[in-house]
Short mmCIF file of C-alpha atoms and ligand atoms in Angstrom, two decimals:
data_model
loop_
_atom_site.label_atom_id
_atom_site.label_comp_id
_atom_site.label_asym_id
_atom_site.label_seq_id
_atom_site.Cartn_x
_atom_site.Cartn_y
_atom_site.Cartn_z
CA MET A 181 -45.17 129.96 34.35
CA ARG A 182 -44.56 126.74 32.41
CA VAL A 183 -46.30 125.42 29.32
CA LEU A 184 -45.94 121.76 28.35
CA THR A 185 -47.72 119.71 25.71
CA ALA A 186 -48.38 116.00 25.19
CA GLY A 187 -50.22 113.70 22.83
CA GLU A 188 -49.76 111.69 19.65
CA SER A 189 -51.07 112.76 16.26
CA HIS A 190 -53.53 109.86 16.01
CA GLY A 191 -53.88 109.20 19.74
CA PRO A 192 -57.04 110.23 21.61
CA ALA A 193 -55.99 113.89 22.01
CA VAL A 194 -53.23 116.46 22.21
CA LEU A 195 -53.07 118.45 25.42
CA CYS A 196 -51.45 121.45 27.02
CA LEU A 197 -50.62 121.91 30.70
CA VAL A 198 -50.09 125.48 31.89
CA GLU A 199 -48.76 125.98 35.38
CA GLY A 200 -48.19 129.27 37.18
CA LEU A 201 -50.91 131.57 35.83
CA PRO A 202 -52.29 134.02 38.39
CA ALA A 203 -55.89 133.65 39.57
CA GLY A 204 -58.67 135.78 38.14
CA LEU A 205 -57.63 135.85 34.47
CA GLU A 206 -60.51 135.66 32.03
CA VAL A 207 -60.64 132.46 29.97
CA ARG A 208 -63.01 132.16 27.03
CA LYS A 209 -63.29 128.84 25.20
CA ASP A 210 -64.67 130.53 22.08
CA ARG A 211 -61.52 132.64 21.80
CA ILE A 212 -59.28 129.57 22.02
CA ASN A 213 -61.50 127.73 19.51
CA SER A 214 -61.38 130.51 16.96
CA GLU A 215 -57.58 130.49 17.20
CA LEU A 216 -57.59 126.70 16.71
CA ARG A 217 -59.69 127.23 13.58
CA ARG A 218 -57.23 129.87 12.31
CA ARG A 219 -54.44 127.27 12.62
CA GLN A 220 -56.43 124.81 10.53
CA ARG A 221 -57.26 127.19 7.73
CA GLY A 222 -55.00 128.22 4.91
CA TYR A 223 -54.59 127.61 1.24
CA GLY A 224 -52.58 124.43 0.66
CA ARG A 225 -53.68 122.45 3.73
CA GLY A 226 -54.50 118.76 3.26
CA GLY A 227 -57.40 116.40 4.00
CA ARG A 228 -56.61 115.99 7.69
CA MET A 229 -57.76 119.53 8.38
CA LYS A 230 -61.21 118.68 7.08
CA ILE A 231 -61.47 115.77 9.55
CA GLU A 232 -60.21 117.66 12.58
CA GLN A 233 -62.55 120.50 13.55
CA ASP A 234 -60.53 121.35 16.62
CA GLU A 235 -62.25 122.33 19.84
CA VAL A 236 -60.78 122.82 23.28
CA GLU A 237 -61.94 121.18 26.50
CA ILE A 238 -60.77 122.61 29.80
CA LEU A 239 -60.16 119.90 32.38
CA SER A 240 -58.69 121.88 35.26
CA GLY A 241 -57.65 125.25 36.63
CA VAL A 242 -60.62 127.35 35.44
CA ARG A 243 -63.93 128.00 37.18
CA HIS A 244 -66.78 130.08 35.78
CA GLY A 245 -64.51 131.58 33.13
CA LEU A 246 -61.70 132.63 35.50
CA THR A 247 -58.36 131.00 36.31
CA LEU A 248 -58.01 129.62 39.83
CA GLY A 249 -54.21 129.85 40.07
CA SER A 250 -53.99 126.06 39.79
CA PRO A 251 -52.58 124.20 36.74
CA VAL A 252 -54.80 124.54 33.66
CA THR A 253 -55.23 121.46 31.46
CA LEU A 254 -56.42 121.99 27.90
CA VAL A 255 -57.42 119.05 25.72
CA VAL A 256 -57.96 118.99 21.95
CA ARG A 257 -59.42 115.65 20.85
CA ASN A 258 -58.14 113.99 17.67
CA LYS A 259 -61.33 113.12 15.81
CA ASP A 260 -59.30 110.89 13.45
CA HIS A 261 -58.43 108.68 16.44
CA ALA A 262 -61.66 106.74 15.87
CA ASN A 263 -60.02 105.25 12.75
CA TRP A 264 -56.78 104.48 14.61
CA SER A 265 -57.88 103.20 18.01
CA ASP A 266 -56.40 99.70 17.51
CA VAL A 267 -53.16 100.97 15.92
CA MET A 268 -52.64 103.53 18.70
CA SER A 269 -54.03 101.51 21.61
CA PRO A 270 -51.96 101.88 24.81
CA ASP A 271 -53.04 98.37 25.83
CA VAL A 272 -50.92 95.28 25.41
CA VAL A 273 -51.78 93.57 22.12
CA ALA A 274 -52.08 89.78 22.13
CA GLU A 275 -49.19 88.15 20.25
CA GLU A 276 -51.51 86.69 17.56
CA ASN A 277 -52.93 90.19 16.74
CA ARG A 278 -49.66 92.07 17.01
CA ALA A 279 -48.42 91.72 13.44
CA GLU A 280 -51.76 92.93 12.06
CA ALA A 281 -52.06 95.89 14.46
CA LEU A 282 -48.53 97.05 13.62
CA SER A 283 -48.55 96.50 9.88
CA LYS A 284 -51.79 98.39 9.23
CA ARG A 285 -50.22 101.83 9.41
CA GLU A 286 -46.59 100.82 9.37
CA ARG A 287 -44.05 103.13 7.75
CA THR A 288 -40.45 101.98 7.22
CA SER A 289 -38.99 104.38 4.59
CA PRO A 290 -38.00 107.64 6.32
CA ARG A 291 -38.97 110.94 4.69
CA PRO A 292 -35.98 113.21 4.01
CA GLY A 293 -36.50 116.37 6.07
CA HIS A 294 -38.83 114.79 8.62
CA ALA A 295 -37.88 113.43 12.05
CA ASP A 296 -38.25 109.84 10.79
CA LEU A 297 -34.63 108.74 10.34
CA ALA A 298 -33.16 110.78 13.20
CA GLY A 299 -35.93 109.43 15.47
CA ALA A 300 -35.37 105.84 14.35
CA LEU A 301 -31.66 106.16 15.13
CA LYS A 302 -32.43 107.77 18.47
CA TYR A 303 -35.00 105.23 19.68
CA LEU A 304 -33.56 102.17 17.88
CA THR A 305 -36.81 101.39 16.06
CA LYS A 306 -37.61 100.50 12.46
CA ASP A 307 -41.31 101.16 12.99
CA LEU A 308 -41.47 104.84 12.07
CA ARG A 309 -45.03 105.09 13.41
CA ASN A 310 -43.39 105.36 16.86
CA ILE A 311 -41.56 108.49 15.66
CA ILE A 312 -44.13 110.13 13.40
CA GLU A 313 -46.87 110.25 15.99
CA ARG A 314 -45.16 112.70 18.33
CA SER A 315 -42.91 114.55 15.87
CA SER A 316 -46.00 115.46 13.82
CA ALA A 317 -47.01 119.12 13.82
CA ARG A 318 -50.38 118.02 15.24
CA ASP A 319 -48.75 119.09 18.52
CA THR A 320 -49.02 122.68 17.35
CA ALA A 321 -52.80 122.55 18.03
CA ALA A 322 -51.95 122.15 21.73
CA ARG A 323 -49.48 125.04 21.54
CA VAL A 324 -52.04 127.30 19.88
CA ALA A 325 -54.58 126.48 22.60
CA GLY A 326 -51.96 127.22 25.28
CA GLY A 327 -50.88 130.42 23.55
CA MET A 328 -54.41 131.79 23.52
CA LEU A 329 -54.88 130.81 27.17
CA VAL A 330 -51.79 132.73 28.30
CA GLN A 331 -52.86 135.70 26.17
CA SER A 332 -55.22 136.40 29.08
CA ALA A 333 -52.15 137.37 31.17
CA LEU A 334 -50.94 139.65 28.35
CA ASP A 335 -54.43 141.20 28.13
CA VAL A 336 -53.98 142.61 31.64
CA LEU A 337 -51.15 144.79 30.28
CA GLY A 338 -52.84 145.49 26.94
CA VAL A 339 -50.28 143.47 24.94
CA GLU A 340 -51.47 142.39 21.47
CA VAL A 341 -49.88 139.84 19.13
CA ARG A 342 -50.47 139.54 15.37
CA SER A 343 -48.82 137.91 12.38
CA HIS A 344 -48.78 137.78 8.62
CA VAL A 345 -47.12 135.93 5.77
CA LEU A 346 -44.27 137.79 4.05
CA SER A 347 -43.64 135.29 1.27
CA ILE A 348 -44.41 131.85 -0.10
CA GLU A 349 -41.71 130.46 -2.39
CA GLY A 350 -40.87 133.44 -4.68
CA ALA A 351 -44.09 135.43 -4.12
CA ALA A 352 -43.49 138.23 -1.58
CA VAL A 353 -45.31 141.19 -0.04
CA SER A 354 -43.87 144.53 -1.05
CA GLY A 355 -43.10 147.10 1.67
CA GLU A 356 -43.71 147.20 5.44
CA VAL A 357 -46.97 145.84 6.82
CA SER A 358 -48.27 147.84 9.79
CA PHE A 359 -49.59 146.25 12.97
CA ASP A 360 -53.12 147.46 12.11
CA ASP A 361 -52.96 145.94 8.63
CA MET A 362 -51.94 142.56 10.07
CA ALA A 363 -55.49 142.13 11.40
CA ARG A 364 -56.74 142.16 7.79
CA ALA A 365 -53.91 139.89 6.63
CA SER A 366 -55.09 137.14 8.92
CA GLU A 367 -58.46 137.09 7.11
CA SER A 368 -56.69 136.04 3.88
CA ASP A 369 -56.28 132.30 3.19
CA VAL A 370 -52.56 132.88 2.62
CA GLY A 371 -52.16 135.35 5.52
CA CYS A 372 -51.33 138.20 3.18
CA LEU A 373 -53.26 141.41 2.52
CA ASP A 374 -51.37 142.37 -0.65
CA GLU A 375 -53.83 140.93 -3.22
CA GLU A 376 -51.29 140.70 -6.01
CA ALA A 377 -48.77 138.86 -3.82
CA ALA A 378 -51.55 136.66 -2.40
CA ARG A 379 -52.57 135.60 -5.91
CA LYS A 380 -48.95 134.67 -6.72
CA MET A 381 -48.72 132.75 -3.45
CA ARG A 382 -51.79 130.67 -4.33
CA ASP A 383 -50.36 130.05 -7.81
CA ALA A 384 -47.08 128.82 -6.28
CA ILE A 385 -49.00 126.44 -4.00
CA ASP A 386 -51.14 125.13 -6.88
CA ALA A 387 -48.06 124.56 -9.07
CA ALA A 388 -46.24 122.69 -6.29
CA LYS A 389 -49.29 120.55 -5.59
CA LYS A 390 -49.57 119.65 -9.24
CA ASP A 391 -45.94 118.47 -9.18
CA GLY A 392 -46.46 116.45 -5.97
CA ASP A 393 -44.13 118.95 -4.28
CA THR A 394 -44.29 121.41 -1.35
CA VAL A 395 -43.41 125.08 -0.72
CA GLY A 396 -42.20 127.14 2.25
CA GLY A 397 -41.94 130.84 2.95
CA GLU A 398 -41.37 133.59 5.50
CA ILE A 399 -43.63 134.82 8.31
CA GLU A 400 -43.57 137.77 10.69
CA VAL A 401 -45.03 138.21 14.17
CA ALA A 402 -45.56 141.68 15.65
CA VAL A 403 -46.33 142.65 19.25
CA ARG A 404 -47.83 145.96 20.32
CA GLY A 405 -47.92 147.30 23.87
CA LEU A 406 -45.10 145.25 25.39
CA PRO A 407 -43.50 147.25 28.22
CA PRO A 408 -39.74 147.88 28.14
CA GLY A 409 -37.43 146.04 30.49
CA LEU A 410 -38.54 142.43 29.91
CA GLY A 411 -35.74 139.89 29.57
CA SER A 412 -32.17 140.41 30.75
CA PHE A 413 -28.60 140.69 29.53
CA ALA A 414 -27.39 139.66 33.01
CA GLN A 415 -27.45 135.98 32.07
CA TRP A 416 -27.50 134.35 28.63
CA THR A 417 -30.43 132.14 29.55
CA LEU A 418 -32.58 135.20 30.27
CA ARG A 419 -32.19 137.15 27.04
CA LEU A 420 -35.61 137.79 25.52
CA ASP A 421 -34.26 137.54 21.95
CA GLY A 422 -32.77 134.12 22.75
CA LEU A 423 -35.99 132.90 24.35
CA LEU A 424 -38.05 134.02 21.36
CA ALA A 425 -35.61 132.41 18.94
CA GLN A 426 -35.76 129.10 20.79
CA ALA A 427 -39.55 129.13 20.91
CA LEU A 428 -39.93 129.99 17.23
CA MET A 429 -37.24 127.55 16.11
CA SER A 430 -39.11 124.82 18.01
CA ILE A 431 -41.98 125.08 15.50
CA PRO A 432 -41.66 122.09 13.18
CA SER A 433 -40.32 123.30 9.81
CA VAL A 434 -38.98 126.68 11.02
CA LYS A 435 -35.33 126.87 9.97
CA ALA A 436 -34.28 130.48 10.67
CA VAL A 437 -35.39 133.25 13.02
CA ALA A 438 -34.51 136.96 12.97
CA LEU A 439 -35.44 139.95 15.09
CA GLY A 440 -36.53 143.06 13.21
CA SER A 441 -34.34 143.48 10.12
CA GLY A 442 -31.91 140.86 11.42
CA PHE A 443 -31.78 138.84 8.18
CA ASP A 444 -30.42 141.98 6.52
CA ALA A 445 -28.12 143.17 9.34
CA GLY A 446 -24.89 141.73 7.95
CA ARG A 447 -25.27 143.69 4.71
CA ARG A 448 -25.77 147.16 6.21
CA ARG A 449 -23.57 149.72 7.93
CA GLY A 450 -24.14 150.57 11.59
CA SER A 451 -25.21 154.11 10.70
CA ALA A 452 -27.95 152.73 8.43
CA PHE A 453 -29.02 149.90 10.72
CA HIS A 454 -29.30 151.26 14.26
CA ASP A 455 -32.46 153.07 15.35
CA GLN A 456 -31.73 156.64 16.48
CA ILE A 457 -33.03 157.75 19.88
CA GLY A 458 -35.14 160.86 20.58
CA HIS A 459 -37.24 162.02 23.55
CA ASP A 460 -40.79 163.34 23.40
CA PRO A 461 -42.05 164.44 26.84
CA ALA A 462 -45.61 163.33 25.99
CA ARG A 463 -44.84 159.95 24.46
CA GLY A 464 -41.53 158.81 25.88
CA PHE A 465 -38.45 157.81 23.92
CA THR A 466 -38.93 157.87 20.16
CA ARG A 467 -37.22 155.82 17.46
CA PRO A 468 -37.66 156.74 13.80
CA SER A 469 -37.02 153.14 12.72
CA ASN A 470 -37.25 149.72 14.34
CA ASN A 471 -34.56 147.57 12.75
CA ALA A 472 -33.84 146.12 16.20
CA GLY A 473 -37.34 144.63 16.29
CA GLY A 474 -38.07 145.96 19.79
CA ILE A 475 -35.26 144.22 21.65
CA GLU A 476 -31.76 145.54 22.39
CA GLY A 477 -29.29 143.69 24.61
CA GLY A 478 -31.82 140.91 25.11
CA VAL A 479 -34.25 143.38 26.77
CA SER A 480 -37.49 144.81 25.35
CA ASN A 481 -37.06 148.53 24.59
CA GLY A 482 -40.72 149.59 24.35
CA GLU A 483 -40.93 149.51 20.54
CA GLU A 484 -43.08 147.00 18.65
CA ILE A 485 -41.57 143.52 18.76
CA ARG A 486 -41.01 142.27 15.20
CA VAL A 487 -39.72 138.76 14.67
CA ARG A 488 -39.43 136.82 11.42
CA ALA A 489 -39.07 133.14 10.69
CA ILE A 490 -38.32 131.07 7.61
CA VAL A 491 -40.54 128.02 7.13
CA LYS A 492 -39.05 125.28 4.97
CA PRO A 493 -41.13 123.35 2.42
CA ILE A 494 -42.68 120.48 4.37
CA PRO A 495 -41.07 117.06 3.98
CA THR A 496 -43.93 114.78 2.88
CA LEU A 497 -43.85 114.88 -0.92
CA MET A 498 -46.47 113.06 -2.97
CA ASN A 499 -43.74 112.80 -5.61
CA ARG A 500 -41.67 110.71 -3.25
CA LEU A 501 -37.97 111.41 -2.67
CA PRO A 502 -35.46 108.55 -2.70
CA SER A 503 -34.97 106.90 0.66
CA VAL A 504 -34.12 103.51 2.17
CA ASP A 505 -36.43 100.84 3.57
CA LEU A 506 -35.15 100.33 7.13
CA LYS A 507 -36.35 96.72 7.12
CA ASN A 508 -34.13 95.50 4.25
CA LEU A 509 -31.85 98.56 3.81
CA GLN A 510 -32.69 98.62 0.10
CA PRO A 511 -33.52 101.81 -1.85
CA ALA A 512 -37.21 102.69 -1.55
CA PRO A 513 -39.29 105.83 -2.11
CA ALA A 514 -39.97 107.83 1.07
CA ALA A 515 -43.18 107.03 2.94
CA ILE A 516 -46.19 109.29 2.57
CA GLU A 517 -48.84 110.32 5.05
CA ARG A 518 -51.89 112.40 4.23
CA SER A 519 -50.23 115.77 3.98
CA ASP A 520 -50.34 119.48 3.25
CA THR A 521 -48.66 121.30 0.34
CA CYS A 522 -47.96 124.52 2.23
CA VAL A 523 -48.24 125.27 5.96
CA VAL A 524 -46.82 128.80 5.97
CA PRO A 525 -50.11 130.56 6.96
CA ALA A 526 -50.69 127.98 9.72
CA ALA A 527 -47.08 128.36 10.91
CA ALA A 528 -47.75 132.10 11.36
CA VAL A 529 -50.62 131.30 13.74
CA VAL A 530 -48.40 128.84 15.64
CA ALA A 531 -45.64 131.47 15.77
CA GLU A 532 -48.06 133.91 17.39
CA ALA A 533 -48.81 131.28 20.03
CA MET A 534 -45.12 130.68 20.75
CA VAL A 535 -44.50 134.43 21.06
CA ARG A 536 -47.47 134.72 23.45
CA ILE A 537 -46.05 131.94 25.63
CA VAL A 538 -42.56 133.50 25.84
CA LEU A 539 -43.91 137.00 26.50
CA ALA A 540 -46.42 135.83 29.12
CA GLN A 541 -43.54 134.07 30.89
CA ALA A 542 -41.44 137.25 30.77
CA VAL A 543 -44.34 139.42 31.95
CA LEU A 544 -45.12 137.13 34.90
CA GLU A 545 -41.42 136.91 35.78
CA THR A 546 -41.08 140.70 35.88
CA TYR A 547 -44.45 141.74 37.37
CA GLY A 548 -45.70 138.46 38.91
CA GLY A 549 -48.39 138.13 41.55
CA ASP A 550 -50.87 135.47 42.61
CA SER A 551 -53.87 137.29 41.22
CA ARG A 552 -54.82 139.40 38.21
CA LEU A 553 -55.16 142.45 40.47
CA GLN A 554 -51.64 142.05 41.83
CA LEU A 555 -50.24 141.64 38.32
CA LEU A 556 -52.02 144.82 37.22
CA ALA A 557 -50.91 146.78 40.30
CA HIS A 558 -47.24 145.80 39.84
CA PHE A 559 -47.39 146.75 36.16
CA GLU A 560 -49.03 150.14 36.79
CA ARG A 561 -46.64 151.04 39.60
CA SER A 562 -43.67 150.22 37.34
CA ARG A 563 -45.10 152.50 34.64
CA GLU A 564 -45.43 155.34 37.13
CA LEU A 565 -41.86 154.87 38.35
CA ARG A 566 -40.56 154.87 34.76
CA ALA A 567 -42.56 157.96 33.85
CA SER A 568 -41.23 159.92 36.78
CA ALA A 569 -37.63 158.74 36.25
CA PHE A 570 -37.57 159.66 32.54
CA GLY A 571 -39.91 162.65 32.40
CA PHE A 572 -42.74 161.03 30.44
CA GLY A 573 -46.16 162.71 30.29
CA GLU A 574 -49.67 161.33 30.77
CA ASN A 575 -49.79 158.54 28.25
CA PRO A 576 -46.31 157.32 27.37
CA LYS A 577 -46.00 154.28 25.16
CA HIS A 578 -43.43 152.83 27.56
C1 FMN B 73 -48.82 123.73 11.11
C2 FMN B 73 -47.84 122.74 10.54
C3 FMN B 73 -48.33 121.66 9.78
C4 FMN B 73 -47.42 120.76 9.21
N1 FMN B 73 -47.93 119.74 8.45
C5 FMN B 73 -47.06 118.91 7.83
C6 FMN B 73 -47.54 117.90 6.95
O1 FMN B 73 -48.75 117.78 6.68
N2 FMN B 73 -46.63 117.07 6.36
C7 FMN B 73 -45.29 117.20 6.60
O2 FMN B 73 -44.50 116.44 6.07
N3 FMN B 73 -44.81 118.13 7.43
C8 FMN B 73 -45.66 119.00 8.05
N4 FMN B 73 -45.14 119.96 8.88
C9 FMN B 73 -43.68 120.05 9.10
C10 FMN B 73 -43.13 118.85 9.86
O3 FMN B 73 -43.85 118.62 11.04
C11 FMN B 73 -41.64 119.08 10.17
O4 FMN B 73 -40.95 119.39 9.01
C12 FMN B 73 -41.03 117.84 10.82
O5 FMN B 73 -41.61 117.64 12.10
C13 FMN B 73 -39.51 117.90 10.97
O6 FMN B 73 -39.13 118.98 11.78
P1 FMN B 73 -38.15 120.10 11.22
O7 FMN B 73 -38.69 120.50 9.88
O8 FMN B 73 -38.26 121.23 12.20
O9 FMN B 73 -36.78 119.53 11.14
C14 FMN B 73 -46.02 120.90 9.43
C15 FMN B 73 -45.56 121.98 10.20
C16 FMN B 73 -46.45 122.90 10.74
C17 FMN B 73 -45.92 124.07 11.52
#
């Protein structure tokens, strides 16, 4: 299964192409739309989110609410495009209109921390509009739509994915947050169910906004019901931890990824870090802790997947940082676009989508099949084989 996205931030739409889903999976537009709305919410988002009320259109691969086995094309229109149609037109612009069309939304002072300068050097352009349009996190709307689509493959196995916000700037949740509690966390505008921490998070965002500044934080994604044995240590490209890290690191503004208690692993002894193994005939193998975050040796071990990511403060600062105008190479304040102050809660929703994509790929690789029924049959047979090999009872978690 492959998931690709396309589209410019102020072009007509962003879109997601998903190839390789089995036939017969249930697809509900309302479920994708409510996930798109979750991505748009969050304390500290900017004016753009009020313009874009994202909604998905399905152009191919689904009939009467079920996948056909053919490529699925999802489209999310950019409502703001109406104000940009001349600037973003794919058509050749007559020479006499060219200067006006380009200058209208031209940006020439790269923002430190954004893709602007690296992109200009890569594509040999001084018109940063050519860089900003695709490097923008608007693309994450397409990823969220795709993530919710492929969740329908995970549903066949009963795999659930949730997330929450651990911290924003210095304000942090205290203690472990259970998978059940994460459902409530996602109702909060800062993705955090700890009211005291949530209040401090909002204060941090307000203070940064007042200073024309931005703030980052830390997020966590958890997965319940993932069978053991997904991913492989047989080849470095197949390790599930590596695939998750790549997918999460690909989220614009994510700068570090850790499995389980990985950020802490270098400071603890082996005896305190590794999760002891027990066997309960009814439930399967038991682990009193989950510092490994559900993956050992690049393979899922049947425990909850827990993966964390650090989101940097976003680069567009209203209090502009020093930069250089690429046209005359003189000092100039960095360009600004309409922008958010904090995207940490939104990044958590995007992280869920990326985790869904990687896990759906791993599930289809291991269990496969052309249809939902084949996928289910392969999964159930594997469970039976595991139960008989390892002496599990009726309802093992593995
Ligand atoms: C949901 C989401 C929304 C974002 N919105 C903005 C924004 O409004 N302004 C901004 O400067 N960066 C924003 N970013 C971050 C930039 O897209 C990102 O920093 C930039 O593309 C450079 O990539 P890098 O930070 O991974 O190096 C956002 C990121 C996410 C995940």
